[in-house]
Coordinates of C-alpha atoms and ligand atoms in Angstrom, one line a residue:
X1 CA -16.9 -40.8 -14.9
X2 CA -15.9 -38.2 -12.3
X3 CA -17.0 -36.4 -9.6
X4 CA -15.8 -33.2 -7.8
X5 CA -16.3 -33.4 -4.3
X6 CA -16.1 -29.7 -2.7
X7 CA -16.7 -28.0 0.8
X8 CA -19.4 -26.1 1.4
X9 CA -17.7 -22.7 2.6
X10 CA -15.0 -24.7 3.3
X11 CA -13.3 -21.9 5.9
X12 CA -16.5 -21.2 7.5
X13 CA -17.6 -24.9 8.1
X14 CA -14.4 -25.3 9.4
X15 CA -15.1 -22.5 12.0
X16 CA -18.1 -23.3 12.8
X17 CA -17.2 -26.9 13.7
X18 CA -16.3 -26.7 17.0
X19 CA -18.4 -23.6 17.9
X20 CA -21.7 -25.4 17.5
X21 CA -23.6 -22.3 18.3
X22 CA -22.8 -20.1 14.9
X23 CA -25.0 -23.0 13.2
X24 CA -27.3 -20.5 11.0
X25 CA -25.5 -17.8 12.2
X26 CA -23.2 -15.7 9.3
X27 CA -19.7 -16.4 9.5
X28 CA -16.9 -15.0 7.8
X29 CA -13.3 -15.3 7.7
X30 CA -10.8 -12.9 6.8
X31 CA -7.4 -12.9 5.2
X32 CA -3.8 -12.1 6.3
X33 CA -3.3 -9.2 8.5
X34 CA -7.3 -9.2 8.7
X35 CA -7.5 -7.3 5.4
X36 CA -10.3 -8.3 3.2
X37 CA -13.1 -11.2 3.6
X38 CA -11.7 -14.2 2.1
X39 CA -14.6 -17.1 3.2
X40 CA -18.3 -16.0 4.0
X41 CA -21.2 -19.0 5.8
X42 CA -24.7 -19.1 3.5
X43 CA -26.0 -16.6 5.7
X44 CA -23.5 -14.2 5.0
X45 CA -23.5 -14.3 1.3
X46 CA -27.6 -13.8 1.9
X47 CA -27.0 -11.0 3.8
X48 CA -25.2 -10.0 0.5
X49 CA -21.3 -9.0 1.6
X50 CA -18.9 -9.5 -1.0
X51 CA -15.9 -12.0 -1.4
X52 CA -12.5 -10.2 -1.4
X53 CA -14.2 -7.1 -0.2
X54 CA -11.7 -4.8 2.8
X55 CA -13.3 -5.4 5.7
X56 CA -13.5 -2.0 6.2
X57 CA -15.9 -1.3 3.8
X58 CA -18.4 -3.7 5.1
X59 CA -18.4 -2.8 8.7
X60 CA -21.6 -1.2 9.2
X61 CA -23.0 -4.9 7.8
X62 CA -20.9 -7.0 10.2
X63 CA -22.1 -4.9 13.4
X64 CA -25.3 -4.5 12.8
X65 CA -26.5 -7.9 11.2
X66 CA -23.6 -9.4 14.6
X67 CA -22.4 -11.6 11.9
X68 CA -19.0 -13.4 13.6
X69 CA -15.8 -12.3 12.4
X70 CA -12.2 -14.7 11.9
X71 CA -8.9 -14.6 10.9
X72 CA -7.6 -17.3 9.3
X73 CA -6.3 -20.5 10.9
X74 CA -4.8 -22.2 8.2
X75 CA -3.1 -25.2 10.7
X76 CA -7.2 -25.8 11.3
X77 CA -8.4 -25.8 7.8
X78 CA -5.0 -28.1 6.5
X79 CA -5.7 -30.6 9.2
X80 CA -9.4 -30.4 8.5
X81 CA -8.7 -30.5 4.4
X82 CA -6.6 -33.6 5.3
X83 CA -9.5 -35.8 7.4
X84 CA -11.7 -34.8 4.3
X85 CA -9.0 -36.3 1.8
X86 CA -8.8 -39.5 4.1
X87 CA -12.5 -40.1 4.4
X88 CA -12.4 -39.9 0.4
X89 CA -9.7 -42.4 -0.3
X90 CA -11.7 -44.8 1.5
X91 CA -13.9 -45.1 -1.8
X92 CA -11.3 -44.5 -4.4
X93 CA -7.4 -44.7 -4.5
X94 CA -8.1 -42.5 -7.5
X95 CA -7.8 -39.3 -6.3
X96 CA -6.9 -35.9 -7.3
X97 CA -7.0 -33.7 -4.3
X98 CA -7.5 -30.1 -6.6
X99 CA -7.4 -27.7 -3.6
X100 CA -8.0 -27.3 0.1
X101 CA -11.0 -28.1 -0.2
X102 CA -11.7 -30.1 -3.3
X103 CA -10.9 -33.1 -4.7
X104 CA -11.7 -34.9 -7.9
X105 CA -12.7 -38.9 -7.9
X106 CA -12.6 -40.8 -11.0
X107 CA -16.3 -43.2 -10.4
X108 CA -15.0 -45.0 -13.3
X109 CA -17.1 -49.0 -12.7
X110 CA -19.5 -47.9 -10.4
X111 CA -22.9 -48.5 -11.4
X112 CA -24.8 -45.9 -9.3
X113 CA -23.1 -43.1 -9.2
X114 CA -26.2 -41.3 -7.6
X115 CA -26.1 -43.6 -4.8
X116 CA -22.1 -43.7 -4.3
X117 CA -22.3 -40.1 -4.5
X118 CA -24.8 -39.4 -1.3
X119 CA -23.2 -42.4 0.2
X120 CA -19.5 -40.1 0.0
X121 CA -22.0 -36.8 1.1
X122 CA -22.8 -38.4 3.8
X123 CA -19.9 -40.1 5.1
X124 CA -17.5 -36.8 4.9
X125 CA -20.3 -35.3 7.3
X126 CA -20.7 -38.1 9.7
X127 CA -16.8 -38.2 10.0
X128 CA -15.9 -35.3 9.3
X129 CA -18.9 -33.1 10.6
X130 CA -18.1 -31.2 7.4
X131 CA -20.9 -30.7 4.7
X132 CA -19.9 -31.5 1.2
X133 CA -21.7 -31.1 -2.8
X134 CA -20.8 -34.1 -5.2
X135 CA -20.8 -33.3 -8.7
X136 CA -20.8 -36.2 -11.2
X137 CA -20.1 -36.0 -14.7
X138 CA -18.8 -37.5 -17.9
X139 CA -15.7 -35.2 -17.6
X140 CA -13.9 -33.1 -15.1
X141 CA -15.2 -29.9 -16.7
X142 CA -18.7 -31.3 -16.4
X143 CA -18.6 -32.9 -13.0
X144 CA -17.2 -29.3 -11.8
X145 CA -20.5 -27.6 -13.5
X146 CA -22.7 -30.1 -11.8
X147 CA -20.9 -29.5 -8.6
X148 CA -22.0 -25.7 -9.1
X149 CA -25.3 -27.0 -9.6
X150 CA -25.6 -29.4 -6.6
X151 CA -24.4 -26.5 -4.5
X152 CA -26.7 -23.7 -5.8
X153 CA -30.1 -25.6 -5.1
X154 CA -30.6 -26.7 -1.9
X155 CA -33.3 -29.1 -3.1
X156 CA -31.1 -31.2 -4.8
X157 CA -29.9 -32.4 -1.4
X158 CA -26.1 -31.9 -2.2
X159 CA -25.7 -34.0 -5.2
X160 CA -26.1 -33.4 -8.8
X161 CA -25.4 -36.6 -11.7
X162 CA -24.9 -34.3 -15.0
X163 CA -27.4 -35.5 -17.2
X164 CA -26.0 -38.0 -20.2
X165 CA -28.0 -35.2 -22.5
X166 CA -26.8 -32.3 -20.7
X167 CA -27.8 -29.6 -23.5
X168 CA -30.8 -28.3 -21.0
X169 CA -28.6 -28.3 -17.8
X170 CA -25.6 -26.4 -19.7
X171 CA -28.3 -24.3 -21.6
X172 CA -29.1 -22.4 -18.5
X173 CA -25.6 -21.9 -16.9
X174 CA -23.3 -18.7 -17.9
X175 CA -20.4 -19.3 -19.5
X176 CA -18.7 -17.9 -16.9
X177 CA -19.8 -20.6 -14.5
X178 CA -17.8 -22.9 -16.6
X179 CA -14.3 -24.1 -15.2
X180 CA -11.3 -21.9 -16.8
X181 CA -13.2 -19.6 -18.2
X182 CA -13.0 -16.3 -16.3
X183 CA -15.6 -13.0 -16.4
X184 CA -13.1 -11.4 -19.0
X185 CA -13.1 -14.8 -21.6
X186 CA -16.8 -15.1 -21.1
X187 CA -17.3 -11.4 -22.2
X188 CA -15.0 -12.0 -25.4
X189 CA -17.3 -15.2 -26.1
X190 CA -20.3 -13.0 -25.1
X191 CA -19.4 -10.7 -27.7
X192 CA -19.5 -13.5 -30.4
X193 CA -23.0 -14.9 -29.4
X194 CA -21.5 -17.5 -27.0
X195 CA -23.3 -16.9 -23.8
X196 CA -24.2 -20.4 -22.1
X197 CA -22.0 -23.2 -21.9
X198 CA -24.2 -24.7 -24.4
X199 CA -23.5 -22.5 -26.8
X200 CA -19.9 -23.1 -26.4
X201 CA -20.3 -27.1 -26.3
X202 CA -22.0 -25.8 -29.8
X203 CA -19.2 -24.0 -30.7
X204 CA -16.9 -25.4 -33.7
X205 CA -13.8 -25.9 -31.6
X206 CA -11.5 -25.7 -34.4
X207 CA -12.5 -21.9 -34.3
X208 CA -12.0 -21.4 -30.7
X209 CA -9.0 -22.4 -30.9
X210 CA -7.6 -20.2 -33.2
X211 CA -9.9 -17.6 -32.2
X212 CA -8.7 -17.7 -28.0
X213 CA -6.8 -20.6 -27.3
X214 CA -6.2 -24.2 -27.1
X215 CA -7.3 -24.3 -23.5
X216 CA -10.7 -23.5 -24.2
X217 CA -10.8 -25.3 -26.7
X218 CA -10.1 -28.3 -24.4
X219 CA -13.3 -26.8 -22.4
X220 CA -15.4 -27.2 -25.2
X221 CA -14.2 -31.0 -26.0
X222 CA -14.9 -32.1 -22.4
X223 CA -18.3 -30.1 -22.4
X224 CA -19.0 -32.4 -25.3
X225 CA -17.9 -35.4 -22.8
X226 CA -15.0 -35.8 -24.4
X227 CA -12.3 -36.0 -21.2
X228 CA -9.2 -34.0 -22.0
X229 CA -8.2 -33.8 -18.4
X230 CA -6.9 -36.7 -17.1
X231 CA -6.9 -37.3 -13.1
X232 CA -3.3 -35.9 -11.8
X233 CA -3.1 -37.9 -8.9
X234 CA 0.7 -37.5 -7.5
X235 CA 1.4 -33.9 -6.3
X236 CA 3.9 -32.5 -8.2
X237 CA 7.4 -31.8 -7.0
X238 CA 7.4 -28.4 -5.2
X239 CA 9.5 -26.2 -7.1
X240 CA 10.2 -23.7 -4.7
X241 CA 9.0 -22.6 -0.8
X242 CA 8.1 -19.0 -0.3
X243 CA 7.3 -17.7 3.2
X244 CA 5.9 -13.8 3.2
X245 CA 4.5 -11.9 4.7
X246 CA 3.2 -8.3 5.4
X247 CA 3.7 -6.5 8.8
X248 CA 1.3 -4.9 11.1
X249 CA 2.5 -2.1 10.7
X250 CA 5.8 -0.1 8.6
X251 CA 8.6 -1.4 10.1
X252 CA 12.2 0.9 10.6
X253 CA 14.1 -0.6 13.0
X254 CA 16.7 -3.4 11.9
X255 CA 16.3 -5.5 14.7
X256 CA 12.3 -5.8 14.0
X257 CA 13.4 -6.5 10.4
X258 CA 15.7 -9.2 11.4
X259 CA 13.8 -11.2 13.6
X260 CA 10.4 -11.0 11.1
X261 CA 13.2 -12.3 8.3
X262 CA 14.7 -15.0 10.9
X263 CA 11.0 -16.4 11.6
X264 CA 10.3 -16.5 8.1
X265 CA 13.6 -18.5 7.4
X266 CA 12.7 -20.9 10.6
X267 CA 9.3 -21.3 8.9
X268 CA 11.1 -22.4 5.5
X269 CA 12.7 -24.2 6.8
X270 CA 10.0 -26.2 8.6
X271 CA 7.9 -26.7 5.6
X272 CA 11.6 -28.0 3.8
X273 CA 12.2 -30.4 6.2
X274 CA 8.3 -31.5 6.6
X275 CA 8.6 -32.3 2.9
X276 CA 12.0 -34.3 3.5
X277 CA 13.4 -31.6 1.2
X278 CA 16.6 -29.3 1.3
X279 CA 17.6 -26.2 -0.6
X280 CA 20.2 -25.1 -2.2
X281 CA 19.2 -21.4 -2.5
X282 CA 17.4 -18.8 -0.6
X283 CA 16.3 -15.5 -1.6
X284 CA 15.2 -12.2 0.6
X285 CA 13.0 -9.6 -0.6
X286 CA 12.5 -6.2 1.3
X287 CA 10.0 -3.4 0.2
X288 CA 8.1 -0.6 1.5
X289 CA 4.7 0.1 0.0
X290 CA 4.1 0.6 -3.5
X291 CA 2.0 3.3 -2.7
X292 CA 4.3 5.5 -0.2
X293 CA 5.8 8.6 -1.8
X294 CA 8.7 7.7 -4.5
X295 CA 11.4 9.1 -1.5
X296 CA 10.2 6.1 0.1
X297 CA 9.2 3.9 -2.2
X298 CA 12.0 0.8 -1.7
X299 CA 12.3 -3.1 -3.0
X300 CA 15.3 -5.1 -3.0
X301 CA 16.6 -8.6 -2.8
X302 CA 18.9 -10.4 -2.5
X303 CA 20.4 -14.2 -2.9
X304 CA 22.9 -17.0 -0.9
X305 CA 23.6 -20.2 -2.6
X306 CA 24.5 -22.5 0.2
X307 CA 27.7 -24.6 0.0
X308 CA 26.0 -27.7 0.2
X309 CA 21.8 -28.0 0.4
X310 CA 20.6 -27.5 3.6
X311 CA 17.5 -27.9 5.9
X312 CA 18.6 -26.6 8.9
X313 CA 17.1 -23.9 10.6
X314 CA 20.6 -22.3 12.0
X315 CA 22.1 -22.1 8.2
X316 CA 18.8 -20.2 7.3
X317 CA 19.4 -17.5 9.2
X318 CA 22.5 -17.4 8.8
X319 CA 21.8 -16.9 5.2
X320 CA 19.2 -15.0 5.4
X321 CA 20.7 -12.1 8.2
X322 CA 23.5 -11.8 5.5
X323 CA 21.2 -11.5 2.6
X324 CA 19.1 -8.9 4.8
X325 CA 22.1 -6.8 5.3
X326 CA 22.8 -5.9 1.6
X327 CA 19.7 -4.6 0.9
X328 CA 18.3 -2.9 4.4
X329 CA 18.8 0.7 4.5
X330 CA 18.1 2.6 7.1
X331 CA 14.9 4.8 7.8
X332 CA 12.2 3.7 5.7
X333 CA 9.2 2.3 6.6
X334 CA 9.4 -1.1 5.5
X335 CA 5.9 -3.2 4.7
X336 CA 6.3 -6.5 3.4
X337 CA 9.6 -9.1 3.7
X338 CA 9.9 -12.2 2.2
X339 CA 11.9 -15.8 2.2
X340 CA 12.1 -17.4 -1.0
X341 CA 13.7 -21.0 -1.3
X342 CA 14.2 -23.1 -4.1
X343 CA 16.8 -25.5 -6.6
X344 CA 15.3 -28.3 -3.7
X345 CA 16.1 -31.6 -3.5
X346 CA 15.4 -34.6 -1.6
X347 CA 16.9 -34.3 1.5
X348 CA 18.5 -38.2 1.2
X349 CA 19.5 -37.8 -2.2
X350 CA 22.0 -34.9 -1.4
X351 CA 25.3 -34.4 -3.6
X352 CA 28.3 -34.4 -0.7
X353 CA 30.8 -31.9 -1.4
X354 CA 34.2 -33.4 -1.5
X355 CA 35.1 -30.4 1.4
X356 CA 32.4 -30.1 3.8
X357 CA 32.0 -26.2 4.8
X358 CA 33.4 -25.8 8.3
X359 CA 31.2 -25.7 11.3
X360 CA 28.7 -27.8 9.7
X361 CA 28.3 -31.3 11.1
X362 CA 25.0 -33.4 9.0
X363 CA 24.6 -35.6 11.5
X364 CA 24.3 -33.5 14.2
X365 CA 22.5 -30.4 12.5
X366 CA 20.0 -33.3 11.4
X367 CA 19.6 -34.4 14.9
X368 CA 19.2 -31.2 16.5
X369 CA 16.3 -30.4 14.2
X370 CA 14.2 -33.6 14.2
X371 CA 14.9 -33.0 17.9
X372 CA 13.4 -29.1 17.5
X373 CA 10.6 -30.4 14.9
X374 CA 9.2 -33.0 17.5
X375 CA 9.2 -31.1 20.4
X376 CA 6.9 -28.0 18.5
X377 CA 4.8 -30.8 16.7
X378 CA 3.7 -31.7 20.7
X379 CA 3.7 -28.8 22.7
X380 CA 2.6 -26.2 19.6
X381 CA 4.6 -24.1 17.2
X382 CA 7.6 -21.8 18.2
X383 CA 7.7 -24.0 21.4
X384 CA 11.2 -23.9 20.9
X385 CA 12.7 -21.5 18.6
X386 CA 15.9 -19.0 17.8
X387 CA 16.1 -16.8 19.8
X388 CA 17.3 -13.7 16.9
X389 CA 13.4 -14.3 15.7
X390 CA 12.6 -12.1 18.6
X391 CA 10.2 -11.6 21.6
X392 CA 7.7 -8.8 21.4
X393 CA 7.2 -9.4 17.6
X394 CA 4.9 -6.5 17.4
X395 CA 5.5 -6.2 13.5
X396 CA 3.7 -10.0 13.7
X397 CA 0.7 -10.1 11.4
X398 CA -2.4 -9.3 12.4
X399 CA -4.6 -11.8 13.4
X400 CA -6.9 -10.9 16.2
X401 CA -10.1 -12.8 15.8
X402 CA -8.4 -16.4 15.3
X403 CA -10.3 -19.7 16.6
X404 CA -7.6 -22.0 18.4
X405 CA -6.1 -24.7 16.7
X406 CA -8.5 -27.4 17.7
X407 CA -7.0 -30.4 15.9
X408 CA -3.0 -29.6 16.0
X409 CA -1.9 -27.9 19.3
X410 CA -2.8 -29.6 22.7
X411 CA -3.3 -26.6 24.5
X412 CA -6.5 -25.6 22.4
X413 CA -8.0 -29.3 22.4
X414 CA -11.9 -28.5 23.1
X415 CA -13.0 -29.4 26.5
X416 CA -16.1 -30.9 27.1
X417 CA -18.4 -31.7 29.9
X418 CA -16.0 -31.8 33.3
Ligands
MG1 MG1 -15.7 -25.1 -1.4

């Protein structure tokens, strides 16, 4: 048996945790550069905004109804995602943490899972001051329907046990509401008379397979409580580390270019090292807007395959400045830059070359960036950094309306009382 255990609004819980007083007030948070709304609070789905919508477009809402605005703080919701994912493990080592903000439990031996269920509700929100739904069903493709279910009516107090019979329940939810099936499958499956999931647990599955795919058929096996997805419980090695980003505003000069691609490297190379990881290849990728007139219109890249894999900040800049200079040209209004790493391996597990490239010492580079790391883990990122990433950084993403990191920099710690 499993369940899904899931944020409620996950971005805007996390907001509102340490500002107490946008309780029933409509929150929403926005995405990169402040673009489009990416998270909305209860009361600002009621108040009927869209997800994914451009900000812009819902203005006249978000003044006139005061609902409170944010940019994302992803170093808040990670730490936060991380408490939830602790609290959890306390009732099951079997674990599959699916996304931020949801993780599946296998409930396998328990004997009320109504009871372990509210018990895990409640818990998360005592420790975490996070509210949680629990779905609980025979497979993960059920327990993520009632999870959809548990969340939609408030009367069900958070939790939802599918059903051991749970023709009536899947007779009254869309297709569409079903896990891996998107709008566009469900109005194929529409088109054949399959418009509730109980239609397609009814569904001969030899058929939808040939007739769509053998994922869905999969779907319609585990509606049937037939578990075709097992719990993937250790993360899979990361393949590759991409850090990108688009300015602020179209970028000419190379000197803004080269510090936004030198921050992006040092950032790489941060989450490399984090993961006890090094690379042994790093990409750049330079465009102007898709959209700007075809004299302007501009994407390159370009690739370094280090001598020996590598973790250290100073080589990935290196790297990446020489990368940067085959493919910059002059004059255009450049929108978007990129750092791509991958071919990564574990960072003790390194194949020596039998002649190390001059100027670089392991010991020492290794040493000088534990010694970096440790000093921005304490006193808050880019406490110490290169100095070619730059000082003004005006081309920095825009991010105007972010909460302060209350769990991971001292500086923003919340006060209280005194
Ligand atoms: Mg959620």
């Amino acid at each position: 048996m499993f369940a899904l255990v899931d944020v409620n609004n996950f971005y805007a819980s996390c907001e509102r945790l340490f500002e107490p007083r946008l309780e029933g007030v409509a929150v929403v948070v926005l995405s990169n550069n402040d673009g489009c709304i990416i998270a909305r609070s209860q009361e600002a789905k009621d108040l009927g905004i869209p997800m994914g919508e451009p900000v812009h477009k819902v203005k006249d809402v978000l003044r006139r109804e005061r609902v409170r605005v944010y940019s994302s703080n992803y170093a808040l919701y990670g730490d936060l995602s991380g408490r939830v994912v602790s609290v959890l493990k306390r009732f099951t080592p079997y674990l599959e943490v699916y996304s931020i903000d949801e993780s599946f439990l296998d409930l396998g031996g328990f004997t009320d899972p109504a009871a372990h269920s509210h018990d895990i509700k409640d818990t998360v929100l005592r420790w975490t001051g996070l509210p949680v739904s629990v779905g609980v069903g025979a497979t993960k493709t059920l327990a993520k329907a009632a999870n959809r279910i548990a969340k939609k009516d408030p009367a069900l107090g958070g939790v939802f046990i599918m059903p051991d019979d749970p023709d009536e329940v899947l007779g009254n939810l869309n297709t569409d509401a079903i896990w891996g099936i998107g709008r566009r499958l469900a109005a194929r499956l529409d088109r054949i008379g399959i418009t509730t999931a109980l239609d397609l647990k009814n569904a001969d599955s030899k058929f939808i397979r040939a007739r769509f795919s053998v994922v869905v058929e999969r779907t319609v096996l585990e509606l049937r409580g037939t578990p075709c997805l097992a719990l993937e419980m250790t993360v899979p090695a990361q393949k590759g580390i991409m850090v990108s980003r688009g300015f602020s505003r179209r970028v000419t000069d190379y000197r803004d270019i080269e510090a936004a691609v030198a921050t992006y490297a040092s950032r790489a190379a941060e989450k490399l090292r984090r993961q006890g990881l090094s690379t042994n290849k790093m990409t750049i990728s330079l465009r102007t807007s898709p959209f700007s007139p075809a004299p302007e219109r501009y994407a390159n890249a370009a690739g370094f395959v280090f001598p020996e894999a590598t973790s250290d900040t100073t080589h990935m800049i290196k790297a990446a400045r020489h990368c940067l200079k085959k493919i910059y040209k002059p004059g255009l209004p450049y929108q978007k830059a990129g750092v791509f790493l991958d071919a990564l391996e574990d960072t003790r597990r390194i194949q020596r070359g039998l002649f190390p490239p001059p100027g670089v010492d392991p010991d020492k580079s290794r040493a000088l960036m534990k010694a970096v790391d440790r000093i921005n883990a304490d006193w808050g990122r880019n406490t110490v950094r290169f100095a070619v990433t730059g000082m003004q950084r005006s081309w920095a993403m825009k991010q105007n309306r972010k909460s302060p990191c209350y769990t991971t920099r001292w500086q923003d710690l919340k006060q209280v009382g005194g």
